[in-house]
Amino acid sequence: MLTIEWSSEFGWERPHIKPLQNLSLHPGSSALHYAIEAFDKEELLECILQLVKLDQEWVPYSTSASLYIRPTFIGTEPSLGVKKPTKALLFVILSPVGPYFSSGSFSPVTLWANPNYVRAWKGGTGDCKMGGNYASSLFAQCEAMDSGCQQVLWLYGEDNQITEVGTMNLFLYWINEDGEEELATPPLDGIILPGVTRRSILELAQKWHIHVPTMENGPKLASRILDNLTSIQYGREESTWTIVVS
């Protein structure tokens, strides 16, 4: 795992790569009481590359699995009180993983929608990778599972606009009245997480000249997208999206 401590007094300290171990936190740490945590994305890319190099044997030799990289940034202020922390810890852990759903990567999932629950709202943190966003969604997820469904289809607003599915971005595919293929996804309006898979699909759709107004039943297109993304992921196709580790 990779760990880097930060403080308002000294800034970022030296990064450390060490065997996976438990974290030692003060019981008053702000992340434990006030959900002061986020998932960092860019600043420490070189450190993450070094971590992956050291743990490269954990990368699965399979095109149905991958190495999951989980960076996390938490407040470690050792005192109670809602405030900006003066101390924080960024850490990265790795884990080989298979498909997100046990039914596989390309099997349909059942969705449960209830307008009584919302995942995010305007002026909130729904467009950020925050730990609190996950915790607040768990009750509705349990309701969905009790109803025999696998994921929540999140609705928002008086007109029940569809926003996301579970913790994932949502796409809809259809042929419009002019006979054009359209791929729609909700716009980034402050409640939608700007996921990298979302951005990748949009770029592929534009490359293939599929109209994306920003909002077949789609198995053919979905299969094409999946094949293309996994070809890039597993090195069968060159792309500027990838970084060669070793």
PDB file of C-alpha atoms in Angstrom:
ATOM      1  CA  MET A   1       0.000   0.000   0.000  1.00  0.00           C
ATOM      2  CA  LEU A   2       1.005   3.628  -0.493  1.00  0.00           C
ATOM      3  CA  THR A   3       0.636   6.198   2.296  1.00  0.00           C
ATOM      4  CA  ILE A   4       1.334   9.931   2.329  1.00  0.00           C
ATOM      5  CA  GLU A   5       0.586  12.182   5.280  1.00  0.00           C
ATOM      6  CA  TRP A   6      -0.343  15.857   5.004  1.00  0.00           C
ATOM      7  CA  SER A   7      -0.609  18.704   7.486  1.00  0.00           C
ATOM      8  CA  SER A   8      -1.377  22.387   7.176  1.00  0.00           C
ATOM      9  CA  GLU A   9       1.942  23.110   8.907  1.00  0.00           C
ATOM     10  CA  PHE A  10       4.301  21.002   6.782  1.00  0.00           C
ATOM     11  CA  GLY A  11       2.307  20.124   3.661  1.00  0.00           C
ATOM     12  CA  TRP A  12       2.866  16.742   1.994  1.00  0.00           C
ATOM     13  CA  GLU A  13       5.400  14.436   3.601  1.00  0.00           C
ATOM     14  CA  ARG A  14       7.450  11.770   1.834  1.00  0.00           C
ATOM     15  CA  PRO A  15       5.417   8.927   0.290  1.00  0.00           C
ATOM     16  CA  HIS A  16       5.863   5.412   1.694  1.00  0.00           C
ATOM     17  CA  ILE A  17       5.162   2.104  -0.025  1.00  0.00           C
ATOM     18  CA  LYS A  18       4.855  -0.731   2.482  1.00  0.00           C
ATOM     19  CA  PRO A  19       3.086  -4.058   3.058  1.00  0.00           C
ATOM     20  CA  LEU A  20      -0.689  -3.849   3.488  1.00  0.00           C
ATOM     21  CA  GLN A  21      -1.493  -3.160   7.149  1.00  0.00           C
ATOM     22  CA  ASN A  22      -4.143  -1.688   9.396  1.00  0.00           C
ATOM     23  CA  LEU A  23      -4.352   2.072   9.824  1.00  0.00           C
ATOM     24  CA  SER A  24      -3.826   3.571  13.275  1.00  0.00           C
ATOM     25  CA  LEU A  25      -6.198   6.494  13.824  1.00  0.00           C
ATOM     26  CA  HIS A  26      -6.997   8.702  16.799  1.00  0.00           C
ATOM     27  CA  PRO A  27     -10.591   7.964  17.920  1.00  0.00           C
ATOM     28  CA  GLY A  28     -11.407  11.632  17.372  1.00  0.00           C
ATOM     29  CA  SER A  29     -10.214  11.610  13.740  1.00  0.00           C
ATOM     30  CA  SER A  30     -12.472  13.825  11.635  1.00  0.00           C
ATOM     31  CA  ALA A  31     -13.070  11.134   9.012  1.00  0.00           C
ATOM     32  CA  LEU A  32     -14.721   8.927  11.639  1.00  0.00           C
ATOM     33  CA  HIS A  33     -17.128  11.583  12.899  1.00  0.00           C
ATOM     34  CA  TYR A  34     -17.800  13.999  10.044  1.00  0.00           C
ATOM     35  CA  ALA A  35     -17.181  11.957   6.850  1.00  0.00           C
ATOM     36  CA  ILE A  36     -14.254  14.218   5.942  1.00  0.00           C
ATOM     37  CA  GLU A  37     -12.897  12.006   3.224  1.00  0.00           C
ATOM     38  CA  ALA A  38     -12.566  11.935  -0.535  1.00  0.00           C
ATOM     39  CA  PHE A  39     -11.030   9.794  -3.233  1.00  0.00           C
ATOM     40  CA  ASP A  40      -8.103  11.629  -4.815  1.00  0.00           C
ATOM     41  CA  LYS A  41      -7.485  11.261  -8.556  1.00  0.00           C
ATOM     42  CA  GLU A  42      -4.410  12.913 -10.072  1.00  0.00           C
ATOM     43  CA  GLU A  43      -1.638  14.437  -7.967  1.00  0.00           C
ATOM     44  CA  LEU A  44       0.074  11.191  -7.006  1.00  0.00           C
ATOM     45  CA  LEU A  45      -0.058   9.280 -10.274  1.00  0.00           C
ATOM     46  CA  GLU A  46       3.682   8.623 -10.286  1.00  0.00           C
ATOM     47  CA  CYS A  47       3.549   7.139  -6.770  1.00  0.00           C
ATOM     48  CA  ILE A  48       0.667   4.898  -7.814  1.00  0.00           C
ATOM     49  CA  LEU A  49       2.653   3.732 -10.841  1.00  0.00           C
ATOM     50  CA  GLN A  50       5.521   2.737  -8.555  1.00  0.00           C
ATOM     51  CA  LEU A  51       3.099   0.873  -6.290  1.00  0.00           C
ATOM     52  CA  VAL A  52       1.652  -1.053  -9.246  1.00  0.00           C
ATOM     53  CA  LYS A  53       5.161  -1.925 -10.451  1.00  0.00           C
ATOM     54  CA  LEU A  54       6.001  -3.427  -7.062  1.00  0.00           C
ATOM     55  CA  ASP A  55       2.722  -5.365  -6.939  1.00  0.00           C
ATOM     56  CA  GLN A  56       2.518  -6.240 -10.632  1.00  0.00           C
ATOM     57  CA  GLU A  57       2.258  -9.966  -9.904  1.00  0.00           C
ATOM     58  CA  TRP A  58      -1.154  -9.225  -8.401  1.00  0.00           C
ATOM     59  CA  VAL A  59      -2.396  -8.109 -11.824  1.00  0.00           C
ATOM     60  CA  PRO A  60      -4.668 -11.001 -12.935  1.00  0.00           C
ATOM     61  CA  TYR A  61      -3.625 -12.983 -16.000  1.00  0.00           C
ATOM     62  CA  SER A  62      -7.221 -12.922 -17.198  1.00  0.00           C
ATOM     63  CA  THR A  63      -9.374 -10.746 -19.437  1.00  0.00           C
ATOM     64  CA  SER A  64     -12.315 -11.189 -17.068  1.00  0.00           C
ATOM     65  CA  ALA A  65     -10.491  -9.670 -14.097  1.00  0.00           C
ATOM     66  CA  SER A  66      -8.326  -6.660 -13.339  1.00  0.00           C
ATOM     67  CA  LEU A  67      -6.325  -4.910 -10.629  1.00  0.00           C
ATOM     68  CA  TYR A  68      -8.496  -2.432  -8.727  1.00  0.00           C
ATOM     69  CA  ILE A  69      -6.676   0.704  -7.538  1.00  0.00           C
ATOM     70  CA  ARG A  70      -8.371   2.489  -4.635  1.00  0.00           C
ATOM     71  CA  PRO A  71      -6.948   5.888  -3.584  1.00  0.00           C
ATOM     72  CA  THR A  72      -8.510   7.435  -0.471  1.00  0.00           C
ATOM     73  CA  PHE A  73      -7.926  10.784   1.237  1.00  0.00           C
ATOM     74  CA  ILE A  74      -9.179  11.148   4.808  1.00  0.00           C
ATOM     75  CA  GLY A  75      -9.069  13.837   7.469  1.00  0.00           C
ATOM     76  CA  THR A  76      -7.079  12.728  10.534  1.00  0.00           C
ATOM     77  CA  GLU A  77      -7.548  15.838  12.704  1.00  0.00           C
ATOM     78  CA  PRO A  78      -7.332  14.329  16.250  1.00  0.00           C
ATOM     79  CA  SER A  79     -10.092  16.436  17.807  1.00  0.00           C
ATOM     80  CA  LEU A  80     -13.846  16.844  17.757  1.00  0.00           C
ATOM     81  CA  GLY A  81     -15.477  19.780  16.020  1.00  0.00           C
ATOM     82  CA  VAL A  82     -16.815  20.362  12.510  1.00  0.00           C
ATOM     83  CA  LYS A  83     -13.994  22.210  10.762  1.00  0.00           C
ATOM     84  CA  LYS A  84     -11.429  21.909   8.035  1.00  0.00           C
ATOM     85  CA  PRO A  85      -8.849  19.353   9.247  1.00  0.00           C
ATOM     86  CA  THR A  86      -5.230  20.368   9.742  1.00  0.00           C
ATOM     87  CA  LYS A  87      -4.035  16.799   9.220  1.00  0.00           C
ATOM     88  CA  ALA A  88      -4.898  14.244   6.567  1.00  0.00           C
ATOM     89  CA  LEU A  89      -3.765  10.905   5.176  1.00  0.00           C
ATOM     90  CA  LEU A  90      -3.798   9.767   1.586  1.00  0.00           C
ATOM     91  CA  PHE A  91      -3.462   6.030   1.045  1.00  0.00           C
ATOM     92  CA  VAL A  92      -3.788   3.670  -1.901  1.00  0.00           C
ATOM     93  CA  ILE A  93      -4.616  -0.026  -1.766  1.00  0.00           C
ATOM     94  CA  LEU A  94      -4.728  -2.569  -4.583  1.00  0.00           C
ATOM     95  CA  SER A  95      -6.851  -5.665  -5.060  1.00  0.00           C
ATOM     96  CA  PRO A  96      -7.481  -8.110  -7.924  1.00  0.00           C
ATOM     97  CA  VAL A  97     -11.184  -8.122  -8.772  1.00  0.00           C
ATOM     98  CA  GLY A  98     -13.624  -9.866 -11.081  1.00  0.00           C
ATOM     99  CA  PRO A  99     -16.889  -8.518 -12.542  1.00  0.00           C
ATOM    100  CA  TYR A 100     -18.795  -6.059 -10.339  1.00  0.00           C
ATOM    101  CA  PHE A 101     -21.884  -8.248 -10.501  1.00  0.00           C
ATOM    102  CA  SER A 102     -21.705 -11.970  -9.779  1.00  0.00           C
ATOM    103  CA  SER A 103     -23.883 -12.562 -12.849  1.00  0.00           C
ATOM    104  CA  GLY A 104     -21.041 -11.302 -15.070  1.00  0.00           C
ATOM    105  CA  SER A 105     -20.051  -8.156 -16.954  1.00  0.00           C
ATOM    106  CA  PHE A 106     -22.724  -8.305 -19.625  1.00  0.00           C
ATOM    107  CA  SER A 107     -25.790  -9.751 -17.967  1.00  0.00           C
ATOM    108  CA  PRO A 108     -28.865  -7.542 -17.387  1.00  0.00           C
ATOM    109  CA  VAL A 109     -29.539  -6.359 -13.829  1.00  0.00           C
ATOM    110  CA  THR A 110     -32.883  -5.541 -12.254  1.00  0.00           C
ATOM    111  CA  LEU A 111     -33.494  -1.933 -11.163  1.00  0.00           C
ATOM    112  CA  TRP A 112     -35.662  -0.521  -8.379  1.00  0.00           C
ATOM    113  CA  ALA A 113     -36.880   3.086  -8.428  1.00  0.00           C
ATOM    114  CA  ASN A 114     -38.623   4.959  -5.646  1.00  0.00           C
ATOM    115  CA  PRO A 115     -39.064   8.769  -5.752  1.00  0.00           C
ATOM    116  CA  ASN A 116     -38.937   8.865  -1.948  1.00  0.00           C
ATOM    117  CA  TYR A 117     -35.158   8.396  -2.122  1.00  0.00           C
ATOM    118  CA  VAL A 118     -32.568  10.625  -3.792  1.00  0.00           C
ATOM    119  CA  ARG A 119     -28.850   9.977  -4.192  1.00  0.00           C
ATOM    120  CA  ALA A 120     -27.783  13.594  -4.621  1.00  0.00           C
ATOM    121  CA  TRP A 121     -29.192  17.116  -4.892  1.00  0.00           C
ATOM    122  CA  LYS A 122     -28.229  20.494  -6.326  1.00  0.00           C
ATOM    123  CA  GLY A 123     -25.652  22.262  -4.189  1.00  0.00           C
ATOM    124  CA  GLY A 124     -24.518  18.997  -2.578  1.00  0.00           C
ATOM    125  CA  THR A 125     -21.570  16.686  -3.217  1.00  0.00           C
ATOM    126  CA  GLY A 126     -23.180  14.225  -5.650  1.00  0.00           C
ATOM    127  CA  ASP A 127     -20.665  15.159  -8.336  1.00  0.00           C
ATOM    128  CA  CYS A 128     -17.704  14.364  -6.060  1.00  0.00           C
ATOM    129  CA  LYS A 129     -16.147  11.045  -5.094  1.00  0.00           C
ATOM    130  CA  MET A 130     -17.061  11.360  -1.410  1.00  0.00           C
ATOM    131  CA  GLY A 131     -17.432   8.532   1.088  1.00  0.00           C
ATOM    132  CA  GLY A 132     -20.590  10.075   2.533  1.00  0.00           C
ATOM    133  CA  ASN A 133     -22.345   9.685  -0.830  1.00  0.00           C
ATOM    134  CA  TYR A 134     -22.054   5.916  -0.548  1.00  0.00           C
ATOM    135  CA  ALA A 135     -23.198   5.631   3.056  1.00  0.00           C
ATOM    136  CA  SER A 136     -26.395   7.595   2.455  1.00  0.00           C
ATOM    137  CA  SER A 137     -27.395   5.314  -0.427  1.00  0.00           C
ATOM    138  CA  LEU A 138     -27.196   2.024   1.470  1.00  0.00           C
ATOM    139  CA  PHE A 139     -30.700   2.106   2.974  1.00  0.00           C
ATOM    140  CA  ALA A 140     -32.328   2.428  -0.454  1.00  0.00           C
ATOM    141  CA  GLN A 141     -30.024  -0.305  -1.779  1.00  0.00           C
ATOM    142  CA  CYS A 142     -31.224  -2.639   0.971  1.00  0.00           C
ATOM    143  CA  GLU A 143     -34.833  -1.792   0.073  1.00  0.00           C
ATOM    144  CA  ALA A 144     -34.083  -2.625  -3.561  1.00  0.00           C
ATOM    145  CA  MET A 145     -32.613  -6.001  -2.623  1.00  0.00           C
ATOM    146  CA  ASP A 146     -35.579  -6.764  -0.355  1.00  0.00           C
ATOM    147  CA  SER A 147     -37.779  -6.101  -3.394  1.00  0.00           C
ATOM    148  CA  GLY A 148     -35.812  -8.607  -5.461  1.00  0.00           C
ATOM    149  CA  CYS A 149     -33.780  -6.044  -7.426  1.00  0.00           C
ATOM    150  CA  GLN A 150     -30.019  -5.678  -7.744  1.00  0.00           C
ATOM    151  CA  GLN A 151     -29.586  -1.908  -7.988  1.00  0.00           C
ATOM    152  CA  VAL A 152     -31.353   1.396  -7.378  1.00  0.00           C
ATOM    153  CA  LEU A 153     -32.398   3.570 -10.320  1.00  0.00           C
ATOM    154  CA  TRP A 154     -31.989   7.004  -8.759  1.00  0.00           C
ATOM    155  CA  LEU A 155     -34.611   9.664  -9.529  1.00  0.00           C
ATOM    156  CA  TYR A 156     -34.457  13.405  -8.903  1.00  0.00           C
ATOM    157  CA  GLY A 157     -36.798  16.373  -8.974  1.00  0.00           C
ATOM    158  CA  GLU A 158     -40.543  16.818  -9.203  1.00  0.00           C
ATOM    159  CA  ASP A 159     -40.575  15.206 -12.644  1.00  0.00           C
ATOM    160  CA  ASN A 160     -38.525  12.200 -11.428  1.00  0.00           C
ATOM    161  CA  GLN A 161     -35.621  12.596 -13.822  1.00  0.00           C
ATOM    162  CA  ILE A 162     -33.405   9.515 -14.014  1.00  0.00           C
ATOM    163  CA  THR A 163     -29.859  10.253 -12.869  1.00  0.00           C
ATOM    164  CA  GLU A 164     -27.689   7.241 -12.007  1.00  0.00           C
ATOM    165  CA  VAL A 165     -27.914   3.510 -11.304  1.00  0.00           C
ATOM    166  CA  GLY A 166     -26.435   2.396  -7.992  1.00  0.00           C
ATOM    167  CA  THR A 167     -22.970   3.942  -7.984  1.00  0.00           C
ATOM    168  CA  MET A 168     -22.746   4.074 -11.776  1.00  0.00           C
ATOM    169  CA  ASN A 169     -23.490   6.483 -14.595  1.00  0.00           C
ATOM    170  CA  LEU A 170     -26.468   5.706 -16.817  1.00  0.00           C
ATOM    171  CA  PHE A 171     -26.814   5.583 -20.625  1.00  0.00           C
ATOM    172  CA  LEU A 172     -29.905   5.156 -22.800  1.00  0.00           C
ATOM    173  CA  TYR A 173     -29.800   4.080 -26.451  1.00  0.00           C
ATOM    174  CA  TRP A 174     -32.490   4.486 -29.104  1.00  0.00           C
ATOM    175  CA  ILE A 175     -33.211   5.313 -32.770  1.00  0.00           C
ATOM    176  CA  ASN A 176     -34.781   8.777 -32.983  1.00  0.00           C
ATOM    177  CA  GLU A 177     -37.578   9.920 -35.299  1.00  0.00           C
ATOM    178  CA  ASP A 178     -35.007  10.799 -37.978  1.00  0.00           C
ATOM    179  CA  GLY A 179     -33.600   7.287 -37.943  1.00  0.00           C
ATOM    180  CA  GLU A 180     -30.394   8.360 -36.186  1.00  0.00           C
ATOM    181  CA  GLU A 181     -28.701   6.391 -33.442  1.00  0.00           C
ATOM    182  CA  GLU A 182     -28.658   8.362 -30.204  1.00  0.00           C
ATOM    183  CA  LEU A 183     -26.890   7.642 -26.949  1.00  0.00           C
ATOM    184  CA  ALA A 184     -28.174   9.738 -24.052  1.00  0.00           C
ATOM    185  CA  THR A 185     -26.813  10.283 -20.573  1.00  0.00           C
ATOM    186  CA  PRO A 186     -27.802  12.832 -17.898  1.00  0.00           C
ATOM    187  CA  PRO A 187     -25.743  16.048 -18.125  1.00  0.00           C
ATOM    188  CA  LEU A 188     -23.136  17.020 -15.554  1.00  0.00           C
ATOM    189  CA  ASP A 189     -25.386  19.451 -13.722  1.00  0.00           C
ATOM    190  CA  GLY A 190     -23.972  19.181 -10.218  1.00  0.00           C
ATOM    191  CA  ILE A 191     -25.546  15.895  -9.103  1.00  0.00           C
ATOM    192  CA  ILE A 192     -23.905  13.506 -11.590  1.00  0.00           C
ATOM    193  CA  LEU A 193     -20.462  12.039 -10.946  1.00  0.00           C
ATOM    194  CA  PRO A 194     -18.189  12.701 -13.971  1.00  0.00           C
ATOM    195  CA  GLY A 195     -16.985   9.095 -14.152  1.00  0.00           C
ATOM    196  CA  VAL A 196     -14.088   8.033 -16.369  1.00  0.00           C
ATOM    197  CA  THR A 197     -16.180   5.220 -17.897  1.00  0.00           C
ATOM    198  CA  ARG A 198     -18.862   7.779 -18.776  1.00  0.00           C
ATOM    199  CA  ARG A 199     -16.295   9.989 -20.476  1.00  0.00           C
ATOM    200  CA  SER A 200     -14.756   7.029 -22.307  1.00  0.00           C
ATOM    201  CA  ILE A 201     -18.124   5.889 -23.678  1.00  0.00           C
ATOM    202  CA  LEU A 202     -18.961   9.421 -24.841  1.00  0.00           C
ATOM    203  CA  GLU A 203     -15.634   9.728 -26.649  1.00  0.00           C
ATOM    204  CA  LEU A 204     -16.099   6.347 -28.335  1.00  0.00           C
ATOM    205  CA  ALA A 205     -19.658   7.240 -29.387  1.00  0.00           C
ATOM    206  CA  GLN A 206     -18.485  10.497 -30.937  1.00  0.00           C
ATOM    207  CA  LYS A 207     -15.663   8.661 -32.695  1.00  0.00           C
ATOM    208  CA  TRP A 208     -18.241   6.246 -34.155  1.00  0.00           C
ATOM    209  CA  HIS A 209     -20.496   9.173 -35.195  1.00  0.00           C
ATOM    210  CA  ILE A 210     -23.310   8.225 -32.838  1.00  0.00           C
ATOM    211  CA  HIS A 211     -25.296  11.309 -31.891  1.00  0.00           C
ATOM    212  CA  VAL A 212     -25.037  12.093 -28.177  1.00  0.00           C
ATOM    213  CA  PRO A 213     -27.656  14.682 -27.147  1.00  0.00           C
ATOM    214  CA  THR A 214     -26.319  14.255 -23.571  1.00  0.00           C
ATOM    215  CA  MET A 215     -29.038  12.400 -21.969  1.00  0.00           C
ATOM    216  CA  GLU A 216     -31.965  -1.788 -29.364  1.00  0.00           C
ATOM    217  CA  ASN A 217     -32.535  -1.984 -26.504  1.00  0.00           C
ATOM    218  CA  GLY A 218     -28.856  -1.622 -27.042  1.00  0.00           C
ATOM    219  CA  PRO A 219     -27.176  -5.016 -26.694  1.00  0.00           C
ATOM    220  CA  LYS A 220     -25.329  -4.564 -29.995  1.00  0.00           C
ATOM    221  CA  LEU A 221     -23.965  -1.125 -29.115  1.00  0.00           C
ATOM    222  CA  ALA A 222     -23.280  -2.084 -25.492  1.00  0.00           C
ATOM    223  CA  SER A 223     -21.315  -5.110 -26.671  1.00  0.00           C
ATOM    224  CA  ARG A 224     -19.305  -2.952 -29.055  1.00  0.00           C
ATOM    225  CA  ILE A 225     -18.495  -0.461 -26.284  1.00  0.00           C
ATOM    226  CA  LEU A 226     -17.515  -3.235 -23.870  1.00  0.00           C
ATOM    227  CA  ASP A 227     -15.291  -4.960 -26.449  1.00  0.00           C
ATOM    228  CA  ASN A 228     -13.545  -1.708 -27.323  1.00  0.00           C
ATOM    229  CA  LEU A 229     -12.964  -0.632 -23.725  1.00  0.00           C
ATOM    230  CA  THR A 230     -11.641  -4.033 -22.656  1.00  0.00           C
ATOM    231  CA  SER A 231      -9.363  -4.172 -25.721  1.00  0.00           C
ATOM    232  CA  ILE A 232      -7.833  -0.891 -24.539  1.00  0.00           C
ATOM    233  CA  GLN A 233      -7.743  -2.049 -20.907  1.00  0.00           C
ATOM    234  CA  TYR A 234      -5.932  -5.310 -21.654  1.00  0.00           C
ATOM    235  CA  GLY A 235      -3.529  -3.871 -24.231  1.00  0.00           C
ATOM    236  CA  ARG A 236      -5.037  -5.419 -27.357  1.00  0.00           C
ATOM    237  CA  GLU A 237      -5.566  -1.931 -28.768  1.00  0.00           C
ATOM    238  CA  GLU A 238      -3.276   1.070 -28.407  1.00  0.00           C
ATOM    239  CA  SER A 239      -4.791   4.178 -26.852  1.00  0.00           C
ATOM    240  CA  THR A 240      -3.732   7.508 -25.399  1.00  0.00           C
ATOM    241  CA  TRP A 241      -5.885   6.599 -22.382  1.00  0.00           C
ATOM    242  CA  THR A 242      -3.449   3.956 -21.181  1.00  0.00           C
ATOM    243  CA  ILE A 243      -0.143   4.184 -19.319  1.00  0.00           C
ATOM    244  CA  VAL A 244       2.372   1.344 -19.652  1.00  0.00           C
ATOM    245  CA  VAL A 245       3.639   0.378 -16.199  1.00  0.00           C
ATOM    246  CA  SER A 246       6.199  -2.246 -17.181  1.00  0.00           C
TER     247      SER A 246
END
